[in-house]
Short mmCIF file of C-alpha atoms and ligand atoms in Angstrom, two decimals:
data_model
loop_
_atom_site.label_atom_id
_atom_site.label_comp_id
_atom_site.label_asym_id
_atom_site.label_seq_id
_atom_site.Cartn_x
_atom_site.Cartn_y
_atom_site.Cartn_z
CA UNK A 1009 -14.77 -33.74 18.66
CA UNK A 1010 -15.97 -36.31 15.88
CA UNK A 1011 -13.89 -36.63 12.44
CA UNK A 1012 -15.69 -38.07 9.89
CA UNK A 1013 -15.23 -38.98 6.37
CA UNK A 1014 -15.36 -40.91 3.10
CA UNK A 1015 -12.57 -42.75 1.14
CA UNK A 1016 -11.72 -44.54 -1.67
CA UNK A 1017 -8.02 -44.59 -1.54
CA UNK A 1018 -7.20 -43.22 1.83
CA UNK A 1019 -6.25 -39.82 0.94
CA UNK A 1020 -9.26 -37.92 2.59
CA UNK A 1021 -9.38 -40.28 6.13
CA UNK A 1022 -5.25 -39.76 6.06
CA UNK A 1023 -5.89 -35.89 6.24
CA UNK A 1024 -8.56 -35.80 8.46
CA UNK A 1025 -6.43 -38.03 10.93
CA UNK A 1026 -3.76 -35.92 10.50
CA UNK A 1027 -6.07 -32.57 11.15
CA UNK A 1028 -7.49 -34.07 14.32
CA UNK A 1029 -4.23 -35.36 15.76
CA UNK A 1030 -2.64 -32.11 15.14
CA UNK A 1031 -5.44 -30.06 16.67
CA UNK A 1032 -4.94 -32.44 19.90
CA UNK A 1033 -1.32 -32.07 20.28
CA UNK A 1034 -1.69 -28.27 20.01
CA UNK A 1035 -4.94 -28.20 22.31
CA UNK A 1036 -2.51 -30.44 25.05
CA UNK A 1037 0.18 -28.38 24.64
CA UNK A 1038 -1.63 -25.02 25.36
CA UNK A 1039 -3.56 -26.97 28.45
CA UNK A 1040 -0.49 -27.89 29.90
CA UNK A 1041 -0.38 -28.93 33.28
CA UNK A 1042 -4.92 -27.67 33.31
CA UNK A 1043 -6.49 -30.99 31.47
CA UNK A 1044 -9.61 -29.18 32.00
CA UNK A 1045 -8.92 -26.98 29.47
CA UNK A 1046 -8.74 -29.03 27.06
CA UNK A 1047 -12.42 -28.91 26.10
CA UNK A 1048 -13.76 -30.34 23.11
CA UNK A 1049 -9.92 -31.41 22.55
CA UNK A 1050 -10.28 -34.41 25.40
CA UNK A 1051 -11.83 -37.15 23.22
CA UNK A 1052 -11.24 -37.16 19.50
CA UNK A 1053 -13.64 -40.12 17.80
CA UNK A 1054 -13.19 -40.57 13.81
CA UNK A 1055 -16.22 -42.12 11.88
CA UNK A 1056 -16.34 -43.52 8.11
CA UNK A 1057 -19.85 -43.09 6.74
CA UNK A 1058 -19.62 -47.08 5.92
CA UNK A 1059 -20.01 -47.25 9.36
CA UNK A 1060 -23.47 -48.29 10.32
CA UNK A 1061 -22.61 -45.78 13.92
CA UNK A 1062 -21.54 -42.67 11.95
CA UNK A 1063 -24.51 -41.16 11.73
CA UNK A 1064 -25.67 -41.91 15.80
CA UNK A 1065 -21.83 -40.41 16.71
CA UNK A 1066 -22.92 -37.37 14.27
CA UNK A 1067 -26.36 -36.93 16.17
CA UNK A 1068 -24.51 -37.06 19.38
CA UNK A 1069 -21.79 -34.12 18.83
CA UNK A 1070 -21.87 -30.72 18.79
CA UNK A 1071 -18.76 -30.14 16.56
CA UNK A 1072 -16.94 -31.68 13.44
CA UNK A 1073 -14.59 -31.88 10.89
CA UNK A 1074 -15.71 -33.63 8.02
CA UNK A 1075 -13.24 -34.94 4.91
CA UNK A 1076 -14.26 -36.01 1.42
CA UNK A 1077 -12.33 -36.46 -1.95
CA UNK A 1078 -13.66 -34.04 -4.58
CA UNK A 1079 -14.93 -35.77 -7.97
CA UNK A 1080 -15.39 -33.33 -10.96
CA UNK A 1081 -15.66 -30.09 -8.41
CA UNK A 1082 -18.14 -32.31 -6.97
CA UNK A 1083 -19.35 -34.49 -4.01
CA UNK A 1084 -19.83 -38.20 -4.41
CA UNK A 1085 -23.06 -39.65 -4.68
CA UNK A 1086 -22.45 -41.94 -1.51
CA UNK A 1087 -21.39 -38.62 0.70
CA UNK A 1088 -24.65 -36.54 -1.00
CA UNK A 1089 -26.61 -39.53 0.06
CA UNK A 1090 -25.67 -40.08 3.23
CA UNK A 1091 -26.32 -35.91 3.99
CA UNK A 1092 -29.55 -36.22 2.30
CA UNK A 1093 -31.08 -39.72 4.08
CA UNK A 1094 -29.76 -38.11 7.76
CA UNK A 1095 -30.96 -34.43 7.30
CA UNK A 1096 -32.01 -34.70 10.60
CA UNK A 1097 -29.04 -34.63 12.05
CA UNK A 1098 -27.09 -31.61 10.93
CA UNK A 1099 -29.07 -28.83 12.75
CA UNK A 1100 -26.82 -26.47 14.55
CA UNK A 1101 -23.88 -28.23 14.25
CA UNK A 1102 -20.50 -26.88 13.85
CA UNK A 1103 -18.46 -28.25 10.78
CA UNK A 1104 -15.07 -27.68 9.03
CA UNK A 1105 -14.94 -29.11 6.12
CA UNK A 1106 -11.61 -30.84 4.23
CA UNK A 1107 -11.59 -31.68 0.86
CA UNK A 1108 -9.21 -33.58 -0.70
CA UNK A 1109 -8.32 -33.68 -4.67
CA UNK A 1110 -5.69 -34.34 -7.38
CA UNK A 1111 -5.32 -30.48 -8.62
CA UNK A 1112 -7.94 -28.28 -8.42
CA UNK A 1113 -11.60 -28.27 -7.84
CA UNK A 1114 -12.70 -24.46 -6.78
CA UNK A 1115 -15.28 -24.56 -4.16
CA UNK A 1116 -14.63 -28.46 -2.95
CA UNK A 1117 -15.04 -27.58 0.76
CA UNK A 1118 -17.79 -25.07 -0.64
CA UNK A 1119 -19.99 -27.74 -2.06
CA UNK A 1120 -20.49 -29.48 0.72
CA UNK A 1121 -20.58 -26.73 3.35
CA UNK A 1122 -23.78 -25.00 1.66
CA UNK A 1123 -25.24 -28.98 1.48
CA UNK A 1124 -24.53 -28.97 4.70
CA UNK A 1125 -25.83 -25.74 5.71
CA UNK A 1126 -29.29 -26.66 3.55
CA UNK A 1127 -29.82 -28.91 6.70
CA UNK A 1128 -28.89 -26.18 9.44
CA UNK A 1129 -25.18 -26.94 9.96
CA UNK A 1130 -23.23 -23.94 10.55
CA UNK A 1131 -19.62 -24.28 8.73
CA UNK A 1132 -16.81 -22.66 10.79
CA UNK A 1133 -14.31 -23.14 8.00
CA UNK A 1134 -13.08 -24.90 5.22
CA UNK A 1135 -9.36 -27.05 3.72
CA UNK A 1136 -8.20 -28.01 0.08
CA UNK A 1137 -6.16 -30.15 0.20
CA UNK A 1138 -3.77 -31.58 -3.08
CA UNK A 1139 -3.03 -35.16 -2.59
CA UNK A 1140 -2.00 -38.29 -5.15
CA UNK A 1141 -4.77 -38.72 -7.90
CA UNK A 1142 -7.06 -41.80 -7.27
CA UNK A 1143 -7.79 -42.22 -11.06
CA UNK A 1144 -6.07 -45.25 -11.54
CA UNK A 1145 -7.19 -46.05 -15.38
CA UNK A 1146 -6.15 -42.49 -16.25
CA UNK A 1147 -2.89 -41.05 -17.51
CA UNK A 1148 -3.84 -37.70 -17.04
CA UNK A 1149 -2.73 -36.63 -13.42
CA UNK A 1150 -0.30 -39.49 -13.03
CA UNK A 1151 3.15 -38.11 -11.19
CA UNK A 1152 6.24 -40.31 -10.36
CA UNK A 1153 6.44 -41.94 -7.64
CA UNK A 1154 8.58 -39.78 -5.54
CA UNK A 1155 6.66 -36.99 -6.72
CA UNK A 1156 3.53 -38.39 -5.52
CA UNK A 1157 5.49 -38.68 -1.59
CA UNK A 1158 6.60 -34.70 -1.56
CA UNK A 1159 2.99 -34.18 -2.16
CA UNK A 1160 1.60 -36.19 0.45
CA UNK A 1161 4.77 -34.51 3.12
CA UNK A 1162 3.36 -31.36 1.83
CA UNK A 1163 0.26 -32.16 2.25
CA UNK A 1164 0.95 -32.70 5.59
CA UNK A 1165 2.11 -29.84 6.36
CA UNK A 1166 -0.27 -27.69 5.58
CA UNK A 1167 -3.30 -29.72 7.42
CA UNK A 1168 -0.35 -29.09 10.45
CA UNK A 1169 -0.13 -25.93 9.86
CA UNK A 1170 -4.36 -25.15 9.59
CA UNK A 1171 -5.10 -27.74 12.30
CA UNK A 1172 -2.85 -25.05 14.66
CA UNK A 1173 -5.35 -22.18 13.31
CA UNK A 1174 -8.07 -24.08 13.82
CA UNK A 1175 -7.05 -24.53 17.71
CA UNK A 1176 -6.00 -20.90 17.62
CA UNK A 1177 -9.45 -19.82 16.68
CA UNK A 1178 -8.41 -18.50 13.04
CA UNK A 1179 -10.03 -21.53 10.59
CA UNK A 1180 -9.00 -21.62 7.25
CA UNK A 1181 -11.55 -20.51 4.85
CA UNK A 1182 -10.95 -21.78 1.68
CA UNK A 1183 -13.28 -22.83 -1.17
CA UNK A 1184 -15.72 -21.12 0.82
CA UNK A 1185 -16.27 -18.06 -0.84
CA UNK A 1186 -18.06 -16.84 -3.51
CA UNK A 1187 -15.37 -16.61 -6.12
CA UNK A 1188 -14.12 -20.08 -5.04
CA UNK A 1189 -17.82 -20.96 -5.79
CA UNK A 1190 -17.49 -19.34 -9.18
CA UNK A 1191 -14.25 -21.06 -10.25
CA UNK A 1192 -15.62 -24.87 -9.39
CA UNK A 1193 -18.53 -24.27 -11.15
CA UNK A 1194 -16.91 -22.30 -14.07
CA UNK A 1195 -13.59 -24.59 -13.87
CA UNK A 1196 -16.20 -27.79 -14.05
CA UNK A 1197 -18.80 -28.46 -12.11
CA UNK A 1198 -21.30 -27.19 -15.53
CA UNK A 1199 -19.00 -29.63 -17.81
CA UNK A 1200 -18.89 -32.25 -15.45
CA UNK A 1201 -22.16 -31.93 -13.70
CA UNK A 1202 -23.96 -35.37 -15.38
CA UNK A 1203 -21.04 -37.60 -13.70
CA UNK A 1204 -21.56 -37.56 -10.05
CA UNK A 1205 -25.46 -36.74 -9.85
CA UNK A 1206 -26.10 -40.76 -10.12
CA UNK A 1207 -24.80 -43.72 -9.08
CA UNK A 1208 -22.41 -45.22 -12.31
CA UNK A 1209 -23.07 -48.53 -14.36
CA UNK A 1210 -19.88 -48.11 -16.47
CA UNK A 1211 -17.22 -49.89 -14.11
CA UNK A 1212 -15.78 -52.56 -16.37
CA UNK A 1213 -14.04 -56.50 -14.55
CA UNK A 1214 -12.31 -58.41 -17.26
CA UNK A 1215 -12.99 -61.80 -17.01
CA UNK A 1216 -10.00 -63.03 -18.29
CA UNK A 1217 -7.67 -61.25 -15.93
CA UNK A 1218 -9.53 -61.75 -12.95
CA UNK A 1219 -8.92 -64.95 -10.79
CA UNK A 1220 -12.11 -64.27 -8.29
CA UNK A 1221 -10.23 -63.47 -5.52
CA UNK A 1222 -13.35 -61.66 -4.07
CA UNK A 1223 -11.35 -58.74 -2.79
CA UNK A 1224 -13.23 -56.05 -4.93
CA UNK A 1225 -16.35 -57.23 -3.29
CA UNK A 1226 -15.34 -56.94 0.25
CA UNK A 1227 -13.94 -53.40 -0.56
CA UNK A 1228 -17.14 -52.21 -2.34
CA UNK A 1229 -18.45 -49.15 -0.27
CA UNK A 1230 -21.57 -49.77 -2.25
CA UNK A 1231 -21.96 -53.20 -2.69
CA UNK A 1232 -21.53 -52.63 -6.20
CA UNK A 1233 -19.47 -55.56 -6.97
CA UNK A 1234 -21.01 -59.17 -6.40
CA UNK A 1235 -18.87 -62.84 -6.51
CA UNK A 1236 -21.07 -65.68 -7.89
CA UNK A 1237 -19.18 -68.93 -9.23
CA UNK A 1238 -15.65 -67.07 -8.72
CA UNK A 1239 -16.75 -63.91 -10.99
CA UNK A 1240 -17.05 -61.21 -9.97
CA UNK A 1241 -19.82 -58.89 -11.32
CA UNK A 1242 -20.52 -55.20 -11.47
CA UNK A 1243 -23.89 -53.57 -11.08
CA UNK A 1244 -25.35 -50.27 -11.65
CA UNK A 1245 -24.68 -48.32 -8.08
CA UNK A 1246 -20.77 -47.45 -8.23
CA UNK A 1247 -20.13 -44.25 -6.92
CA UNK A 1248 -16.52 -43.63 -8.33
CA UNK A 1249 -14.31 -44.18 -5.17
CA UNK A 1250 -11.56 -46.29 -7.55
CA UNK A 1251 -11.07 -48.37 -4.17
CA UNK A 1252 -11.22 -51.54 -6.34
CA UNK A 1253 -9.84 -50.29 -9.56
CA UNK A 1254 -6.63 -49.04 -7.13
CA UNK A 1255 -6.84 -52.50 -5.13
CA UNK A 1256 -7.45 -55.30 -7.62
CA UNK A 1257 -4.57 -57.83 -7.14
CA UNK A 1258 -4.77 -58.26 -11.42
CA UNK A 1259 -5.69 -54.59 -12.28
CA UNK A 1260 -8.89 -56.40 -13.46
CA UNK A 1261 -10.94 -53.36 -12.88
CA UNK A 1262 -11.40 -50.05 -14.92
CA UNK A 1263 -13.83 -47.26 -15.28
CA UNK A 1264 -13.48 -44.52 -16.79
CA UNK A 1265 -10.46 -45.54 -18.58
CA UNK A 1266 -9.12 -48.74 -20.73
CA UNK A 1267 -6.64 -50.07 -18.59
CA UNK A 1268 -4.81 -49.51 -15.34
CA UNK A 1269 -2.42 -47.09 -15.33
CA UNK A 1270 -1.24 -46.70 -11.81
CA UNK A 1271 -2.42 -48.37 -8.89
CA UNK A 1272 -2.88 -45.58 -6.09
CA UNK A 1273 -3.68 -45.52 -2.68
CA UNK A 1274 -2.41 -43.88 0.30
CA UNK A 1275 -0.11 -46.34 1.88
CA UNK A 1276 1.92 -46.13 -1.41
CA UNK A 1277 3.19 -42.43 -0.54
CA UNK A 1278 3.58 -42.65 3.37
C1 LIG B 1408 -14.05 -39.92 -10.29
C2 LIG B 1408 -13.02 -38.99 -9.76
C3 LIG B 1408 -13.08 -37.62 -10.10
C4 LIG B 1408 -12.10 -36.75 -9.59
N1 LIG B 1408 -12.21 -35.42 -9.90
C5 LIG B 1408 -11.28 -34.56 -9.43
C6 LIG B 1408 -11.38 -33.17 -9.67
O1 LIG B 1408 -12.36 -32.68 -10.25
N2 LIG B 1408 -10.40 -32.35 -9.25
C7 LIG B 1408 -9.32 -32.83 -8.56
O2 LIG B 1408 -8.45 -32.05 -8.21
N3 LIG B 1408 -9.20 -34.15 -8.25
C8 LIG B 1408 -10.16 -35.02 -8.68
N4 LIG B 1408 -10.06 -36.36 -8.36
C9 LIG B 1408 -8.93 -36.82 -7.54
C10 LIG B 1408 -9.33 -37.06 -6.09
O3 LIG B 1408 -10.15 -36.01 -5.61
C11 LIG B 1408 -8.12 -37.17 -5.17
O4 LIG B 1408 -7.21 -38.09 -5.63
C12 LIG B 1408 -8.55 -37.48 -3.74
O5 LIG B 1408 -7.53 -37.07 -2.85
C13 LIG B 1408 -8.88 -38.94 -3.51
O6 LIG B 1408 -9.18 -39.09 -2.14
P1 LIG B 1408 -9.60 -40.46 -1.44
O7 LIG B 1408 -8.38 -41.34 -1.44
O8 LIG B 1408 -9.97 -40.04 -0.08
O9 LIG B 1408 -10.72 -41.02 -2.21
C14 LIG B 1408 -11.04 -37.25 -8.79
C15 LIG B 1408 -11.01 -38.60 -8.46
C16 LIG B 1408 -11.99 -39.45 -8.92
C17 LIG B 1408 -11.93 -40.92 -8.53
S1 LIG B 1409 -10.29 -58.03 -6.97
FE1 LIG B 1409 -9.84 -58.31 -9.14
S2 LIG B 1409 -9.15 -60.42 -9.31
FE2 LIG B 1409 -10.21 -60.24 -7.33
S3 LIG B 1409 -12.34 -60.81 -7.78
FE3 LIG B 1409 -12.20 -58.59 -7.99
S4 LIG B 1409 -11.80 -58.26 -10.18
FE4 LIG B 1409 -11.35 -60.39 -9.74
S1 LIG B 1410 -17.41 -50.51 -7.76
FE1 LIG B 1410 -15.32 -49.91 -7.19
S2 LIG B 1410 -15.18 -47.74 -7.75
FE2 LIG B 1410 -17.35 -48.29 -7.71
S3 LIG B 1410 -18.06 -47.79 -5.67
FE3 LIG B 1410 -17.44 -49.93 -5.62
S4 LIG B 1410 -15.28 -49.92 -4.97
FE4 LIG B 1410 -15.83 -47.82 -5.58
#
């Protein structure tokens, strides 16, 4: 079994590690004594799609579970790309899809199982999941801290709880059908639709706070960020994964708001 997934604070690979492992200590447990029958349970490999071997590991298995952060009911332009530039690979290929998000997005799992399926895939079922929101520069969604850990131990236990179906045969399907498609694209998918369908030039460093530290580079999925002279520069390709804006040692970094609100990634709430 393969895992893959994309990232920006940790939410989305924290699920899908918590899926797989969960799937394997039920798979075990039902093998017993019989390691034979542990199938496609015996290895469990988990790929980002930074990694330059995700897409070879893709080619190579017959079954996955895939994990993604929703953006505006939406897919980000990284995960979209990657789909797109290896459409090769999906054909006949058995995927569950998570998707991870701050409230609500509808049809997140939906959106990328019919990409997905555009390229042959055949989706066996889908996860929402509600985790901590990512948007650091943004009031809107921000929950105290402690708040912010229930969620995540709740979160848990539901990707427990549908990894066990998933062994057992019964997938979740959620965001999968067509009313689910219906209320992401009526909740805001058509409102929203302009934000992920390119790459972003509106991320924002401010030179006075930062001290060129370089970490925002390093962290770039995109290579979006550049140092030159100790300043660190934005360009035109960020896809919106708030890795930076959540990791910036001086909260330097905004995008789509004026100033840092909350710095948020997953380690935070564990
Ligand atoms: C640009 C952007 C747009 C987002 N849009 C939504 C949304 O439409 N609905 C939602 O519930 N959460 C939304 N979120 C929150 C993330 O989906 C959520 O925090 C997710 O778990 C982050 O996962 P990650 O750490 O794997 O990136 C958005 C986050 C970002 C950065
Ligand atoms: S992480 Fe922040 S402080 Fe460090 S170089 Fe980037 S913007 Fe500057
Ligand atoms: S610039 Fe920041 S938010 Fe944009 S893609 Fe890079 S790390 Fe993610």
């Amino acid at each position: 079994m393969v895992g893959v997934y994309f990232s920006g604070t940790g939410n989305s690979k924290y699920i899908l590690e918590v899926f797989l492992k969960s799937c394997q200590e039920k798979a075990v447990a039902l093998a017993g004594e019989d390691k034979s029958r542990l199938g496609k349970w015996e290895s469990v490999m988990t790929f980002s799609i930074e990694n330059e071997v995700a897409a070879e590991a893709i080619k190579a298995a017959s079954e996955l579970v895939i994990s993604y952060p929703v953006q505006y009911s939406n897919i980000p332009k990284i995960l979209v790309d990657f789909v797109v530039s290896h459409q090769e690979i999906w054909a006949g290929k058995k995927v569950f899809v998570i998707a991870t998000m701050g409230l609500f997005s509808g049809d997140g799992a939906g959106m990328l199982a019919r990409l997905l399926q555009k390229y042959g895939a055949v989706i066996s079922g889908g996860l929402h999941v509600k985790m901590p929101d990512s948007i650091g520069d943004e009031k809107a969604l921000k929950r105290p801290l402690e708040v912010n850990k229930q969620l995540v131990r709740d979160a848990k236990m539901k990707t427990k709880q549908a990894a066990e179906q998933f062994v057992d045969g019964r997938p979740l399907q959620e965001g999968l059908s067509f009313m689910s498609h219906l209320a992401g694209l009526f909740g805001q998918r058509l409102y929203f639709r302009n934000k992920t369908r390119n790459y972003t030039d509106k991320l924002k460093i401010d030179a006075d706070k930062c001290i060129g530290c370089g970490k925002c580079e390093q962290l770039c999925p995109m290579k979006n960020i550049i140092m030159n002279n100790k300043t660190a520069t934005s360009g035109d390709k960020c896809t919106m994964c708030y890795r930076c804006v959540n990791q910036c040692p001086k909260q330097a970094i905004t995008l789509l708001g004026k100033r840092v609100v909350e710095q948020s990634i997953i380690e935070k709430y564990l």
